[in-house]
Short mmCIF file of C-alpha atoms and ligand atoms in Angstrom, two decimals:
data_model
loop_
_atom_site.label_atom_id
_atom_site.label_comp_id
_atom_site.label_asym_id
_atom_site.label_seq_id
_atom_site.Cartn_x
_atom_site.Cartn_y
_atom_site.Cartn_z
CA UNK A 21 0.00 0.00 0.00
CA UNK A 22 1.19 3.21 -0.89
CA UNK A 23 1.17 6.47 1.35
CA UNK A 24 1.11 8.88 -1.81
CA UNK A 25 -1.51 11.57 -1.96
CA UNK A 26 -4.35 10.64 -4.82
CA UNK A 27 -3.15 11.97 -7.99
CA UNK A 28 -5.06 15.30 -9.51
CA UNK A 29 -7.95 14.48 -11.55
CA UNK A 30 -7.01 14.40 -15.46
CA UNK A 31 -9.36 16.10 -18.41
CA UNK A 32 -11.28 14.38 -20.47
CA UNK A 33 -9.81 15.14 -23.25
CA UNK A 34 -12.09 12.55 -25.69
CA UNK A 35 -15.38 14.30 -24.32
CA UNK A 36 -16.99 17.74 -25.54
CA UNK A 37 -17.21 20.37 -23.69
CA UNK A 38 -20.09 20.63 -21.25
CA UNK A 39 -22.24 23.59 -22.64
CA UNK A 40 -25.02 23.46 -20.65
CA UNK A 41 -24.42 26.18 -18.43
CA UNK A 42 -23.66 28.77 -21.26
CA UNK A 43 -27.21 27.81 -23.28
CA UNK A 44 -29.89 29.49 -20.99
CA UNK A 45 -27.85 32.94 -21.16
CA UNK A 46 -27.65 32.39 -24.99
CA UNK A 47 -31.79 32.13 -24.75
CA UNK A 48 -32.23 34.69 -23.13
CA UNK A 49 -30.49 36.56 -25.07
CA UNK A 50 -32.09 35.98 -28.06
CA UNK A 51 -35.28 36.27 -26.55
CA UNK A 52 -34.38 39.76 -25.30
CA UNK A 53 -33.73 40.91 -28.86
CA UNK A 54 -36.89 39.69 -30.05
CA UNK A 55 -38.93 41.65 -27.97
CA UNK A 56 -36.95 44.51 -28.30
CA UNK A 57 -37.46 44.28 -32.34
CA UNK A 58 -40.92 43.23 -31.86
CA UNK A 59 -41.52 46.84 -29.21
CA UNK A 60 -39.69 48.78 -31.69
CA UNK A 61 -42.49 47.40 -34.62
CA UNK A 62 -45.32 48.38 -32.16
CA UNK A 63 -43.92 51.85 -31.36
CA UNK A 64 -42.98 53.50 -34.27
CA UNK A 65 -46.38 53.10 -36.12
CA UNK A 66 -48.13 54.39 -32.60
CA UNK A 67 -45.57 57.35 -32.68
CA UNK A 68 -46.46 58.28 -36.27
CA UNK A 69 -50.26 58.10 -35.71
CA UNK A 70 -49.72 60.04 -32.24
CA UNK A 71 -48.54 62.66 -34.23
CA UNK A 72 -51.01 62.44 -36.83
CA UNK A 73 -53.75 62.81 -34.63
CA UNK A 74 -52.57 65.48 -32.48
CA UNK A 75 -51.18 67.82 -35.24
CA UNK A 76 -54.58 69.65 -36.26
CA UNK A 77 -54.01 70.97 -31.98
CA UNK A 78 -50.97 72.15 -33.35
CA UNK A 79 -51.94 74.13 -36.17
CA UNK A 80 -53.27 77.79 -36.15
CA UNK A 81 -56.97 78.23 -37.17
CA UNK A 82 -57.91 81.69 -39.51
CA UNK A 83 -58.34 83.66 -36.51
CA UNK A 84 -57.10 87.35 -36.86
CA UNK A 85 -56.77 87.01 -40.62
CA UNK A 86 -58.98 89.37 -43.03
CA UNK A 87 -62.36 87.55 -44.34
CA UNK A 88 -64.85 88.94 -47.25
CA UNK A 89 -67.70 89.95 -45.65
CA UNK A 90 -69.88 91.64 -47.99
CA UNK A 91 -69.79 94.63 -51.22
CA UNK A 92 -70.29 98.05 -50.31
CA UNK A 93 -73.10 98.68 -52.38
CA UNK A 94 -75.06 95.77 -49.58
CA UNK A 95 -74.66 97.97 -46.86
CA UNK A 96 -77.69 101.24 -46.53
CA UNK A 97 -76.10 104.93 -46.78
CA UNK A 98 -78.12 105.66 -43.73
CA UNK A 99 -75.42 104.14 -41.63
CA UNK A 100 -77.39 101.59 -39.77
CA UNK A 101 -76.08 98.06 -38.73
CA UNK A 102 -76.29 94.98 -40.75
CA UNK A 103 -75.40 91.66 -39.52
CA UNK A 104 -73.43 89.13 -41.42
CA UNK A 105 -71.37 85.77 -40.65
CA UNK A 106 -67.67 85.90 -40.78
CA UNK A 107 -67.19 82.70 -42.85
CA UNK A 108 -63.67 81.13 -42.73
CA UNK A 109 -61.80 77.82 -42.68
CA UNK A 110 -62.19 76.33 -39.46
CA UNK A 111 -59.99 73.94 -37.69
CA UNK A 112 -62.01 71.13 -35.55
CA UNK A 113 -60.26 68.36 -33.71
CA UNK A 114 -58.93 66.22 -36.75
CA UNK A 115 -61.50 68.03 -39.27
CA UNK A 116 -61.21 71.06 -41.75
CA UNK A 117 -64.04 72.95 -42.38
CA UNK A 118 -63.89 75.59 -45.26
CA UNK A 119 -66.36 78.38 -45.67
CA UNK A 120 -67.55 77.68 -42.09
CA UNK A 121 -69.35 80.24 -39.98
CA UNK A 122 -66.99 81.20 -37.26
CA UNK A 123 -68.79 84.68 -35.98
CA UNK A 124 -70.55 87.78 -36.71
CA UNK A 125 -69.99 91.44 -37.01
CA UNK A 126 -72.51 94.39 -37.42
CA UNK A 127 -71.07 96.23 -40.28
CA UNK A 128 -72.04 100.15 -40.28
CA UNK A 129 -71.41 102.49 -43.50
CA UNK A 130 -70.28 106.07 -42.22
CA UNK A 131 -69.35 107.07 -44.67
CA UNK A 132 -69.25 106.38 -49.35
CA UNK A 133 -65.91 104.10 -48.41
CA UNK A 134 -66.14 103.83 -44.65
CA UNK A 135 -66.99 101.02 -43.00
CA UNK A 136 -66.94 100.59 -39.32
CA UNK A 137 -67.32 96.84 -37.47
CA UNK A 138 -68.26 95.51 -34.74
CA UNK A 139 -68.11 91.93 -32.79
CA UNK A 140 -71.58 90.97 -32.07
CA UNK A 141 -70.19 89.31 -29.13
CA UNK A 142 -71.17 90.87 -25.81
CA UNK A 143 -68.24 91.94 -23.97
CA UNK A 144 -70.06 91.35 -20.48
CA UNK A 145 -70.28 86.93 -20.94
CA UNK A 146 -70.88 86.14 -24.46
CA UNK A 147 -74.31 86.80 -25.46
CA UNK A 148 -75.18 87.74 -29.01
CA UNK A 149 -76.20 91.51 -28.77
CA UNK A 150 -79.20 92.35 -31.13
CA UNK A 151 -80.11 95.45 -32.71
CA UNK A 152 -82.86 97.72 -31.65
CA UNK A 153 -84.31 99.39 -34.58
CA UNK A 154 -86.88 101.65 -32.81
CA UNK A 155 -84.19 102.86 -30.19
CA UNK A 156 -81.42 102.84 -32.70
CA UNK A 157 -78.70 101.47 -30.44
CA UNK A 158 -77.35 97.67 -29.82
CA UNK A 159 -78.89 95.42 -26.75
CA UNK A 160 -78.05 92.14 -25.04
CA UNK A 161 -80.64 90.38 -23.93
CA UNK A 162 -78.77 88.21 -21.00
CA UNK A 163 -78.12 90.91 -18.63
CA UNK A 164 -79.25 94.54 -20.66
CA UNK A 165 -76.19 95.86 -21.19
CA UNK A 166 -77.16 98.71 -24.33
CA UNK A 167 -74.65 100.03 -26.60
CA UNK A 168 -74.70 103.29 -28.93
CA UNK A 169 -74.13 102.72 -32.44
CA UNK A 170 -70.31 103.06 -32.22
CA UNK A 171 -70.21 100.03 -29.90
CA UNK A 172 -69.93 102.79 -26.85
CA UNK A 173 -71.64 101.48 -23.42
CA UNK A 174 -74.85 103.51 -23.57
CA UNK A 175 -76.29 103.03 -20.22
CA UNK A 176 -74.38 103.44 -17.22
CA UNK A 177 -75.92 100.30 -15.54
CA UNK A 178 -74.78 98.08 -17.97
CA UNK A 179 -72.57 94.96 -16.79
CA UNK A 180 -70.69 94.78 -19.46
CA UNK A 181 -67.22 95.75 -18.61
CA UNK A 182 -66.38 97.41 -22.09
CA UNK A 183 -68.29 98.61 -25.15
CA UNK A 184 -68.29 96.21 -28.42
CA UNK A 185 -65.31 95.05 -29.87
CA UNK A 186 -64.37 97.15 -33.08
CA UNK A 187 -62.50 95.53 -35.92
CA UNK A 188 -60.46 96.27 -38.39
CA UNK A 189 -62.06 96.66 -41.59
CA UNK A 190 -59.99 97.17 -45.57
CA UNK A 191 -61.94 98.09 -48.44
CA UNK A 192 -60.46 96.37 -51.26
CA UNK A 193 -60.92 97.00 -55.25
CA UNK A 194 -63.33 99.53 -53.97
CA UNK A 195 -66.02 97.64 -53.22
CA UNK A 196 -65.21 94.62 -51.29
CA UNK A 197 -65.07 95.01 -47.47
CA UNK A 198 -62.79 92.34 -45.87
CA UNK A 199 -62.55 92.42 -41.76
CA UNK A 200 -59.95 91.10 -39.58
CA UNK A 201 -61.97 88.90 -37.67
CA UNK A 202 -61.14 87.85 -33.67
CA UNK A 203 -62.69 87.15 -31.01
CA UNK A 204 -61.78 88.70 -27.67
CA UNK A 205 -62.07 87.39 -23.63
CA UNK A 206 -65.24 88.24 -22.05
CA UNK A 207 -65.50 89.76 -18.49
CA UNK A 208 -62.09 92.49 -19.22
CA UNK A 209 -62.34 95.97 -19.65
CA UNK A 210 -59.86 95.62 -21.83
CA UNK A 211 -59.28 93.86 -25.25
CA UNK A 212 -57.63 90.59 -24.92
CA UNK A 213 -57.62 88.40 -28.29
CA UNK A 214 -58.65 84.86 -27.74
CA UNK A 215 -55.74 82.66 -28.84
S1 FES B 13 -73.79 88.78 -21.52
FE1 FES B 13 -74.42 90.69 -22.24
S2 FES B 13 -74.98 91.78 -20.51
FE2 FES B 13 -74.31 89.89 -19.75
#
């Protein structure tokens, strides 16, 4: 019997190598890519119809641009209000609108190739004021606020906090009268354009 210590354990040198450790990791792996390809195929498409849908939010409506209204030979010499739609393209959501009505204006000849206009919008909360033929001035009906033809408050005790919102108007080719139509916050006593 011999006292020598066991000898170290030899290789195997006629058996493959034992890759069973390193084949889970390499599944994973692979697995890991595949989603990551397959997330990427999901996203972009989302991405592009993200921005699809949200860009009409992003662009600007026709808001503060000049819009034929009417001729000048529609409107009396006697320089009383008429009332006519602002048409324009309109901008809803996801959906274009052309020729849609956005508004209304008095329009008020004071002159042959004057034109003054006003916002039919009550300055007090957003009522529609109406004309008052018999008393010759304008009058909103929600809380009687009256105002003179010029758009001035007439009556002291009015609520509303301004007179009627004058815009611009441009006679063009001499007869065509175009106004820069906006619409302005309610409840200020001054003019502040609505975005
Ligand atoms: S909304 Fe016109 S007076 Fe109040």
């Amino acid at each position: 019997m011999s006292d020598s210590p066991p000898s170290d354990p030899q290789p195997d040198r006629g058996r493959p190598p034992d890759r069973s450790a390193s084949e889970p990791r390499r599944d994973f792996l692979k697995k890991a890519a595949a989603a990551g390809i397959g997330t990427a195929i999901v996203l972009v498409p989302v991405a592009a119809g993200l921005a699809t849908v949200f860009d009409p939010l992003r662009r600007k409506g026709s808001a503060g641009e000049k819009v034929f209204v009417t001729s000048l030979d529609s409107l009396p010499q006697d320089g009383l209000p008429q009332k006519f739609a602002i048409l324009a393209s309109r901008i809803d959501a996801w959906n274009s609108f052309p020729n849609a009505p956005v508004g209304a204006v008095y329009l008020r000849r004071t002159s042959d190739n004057q034109v003054e206009a006003l916002n039919v919008v009550c300055p007090h909360a957003g009522c529609f004021v109406d004309f008052r033929q018999e008393k010759k001035d304008f009058f909103c009906p929600c809380h009687n606020s009256s105002f003179s033809l010029d758009g001035k408050i007439a009556d002291r005790k009015s609520p509303a906090p301004r007179g009627l919102d004058g815009l611009e108007v441009e006679i063009r080719n001499e007869k065509e009268v175009w106004v820069k139509f906006q619409n302005f916050q309610t409840g200020h006593a001054r003019k502040i354009p609505v975005a």
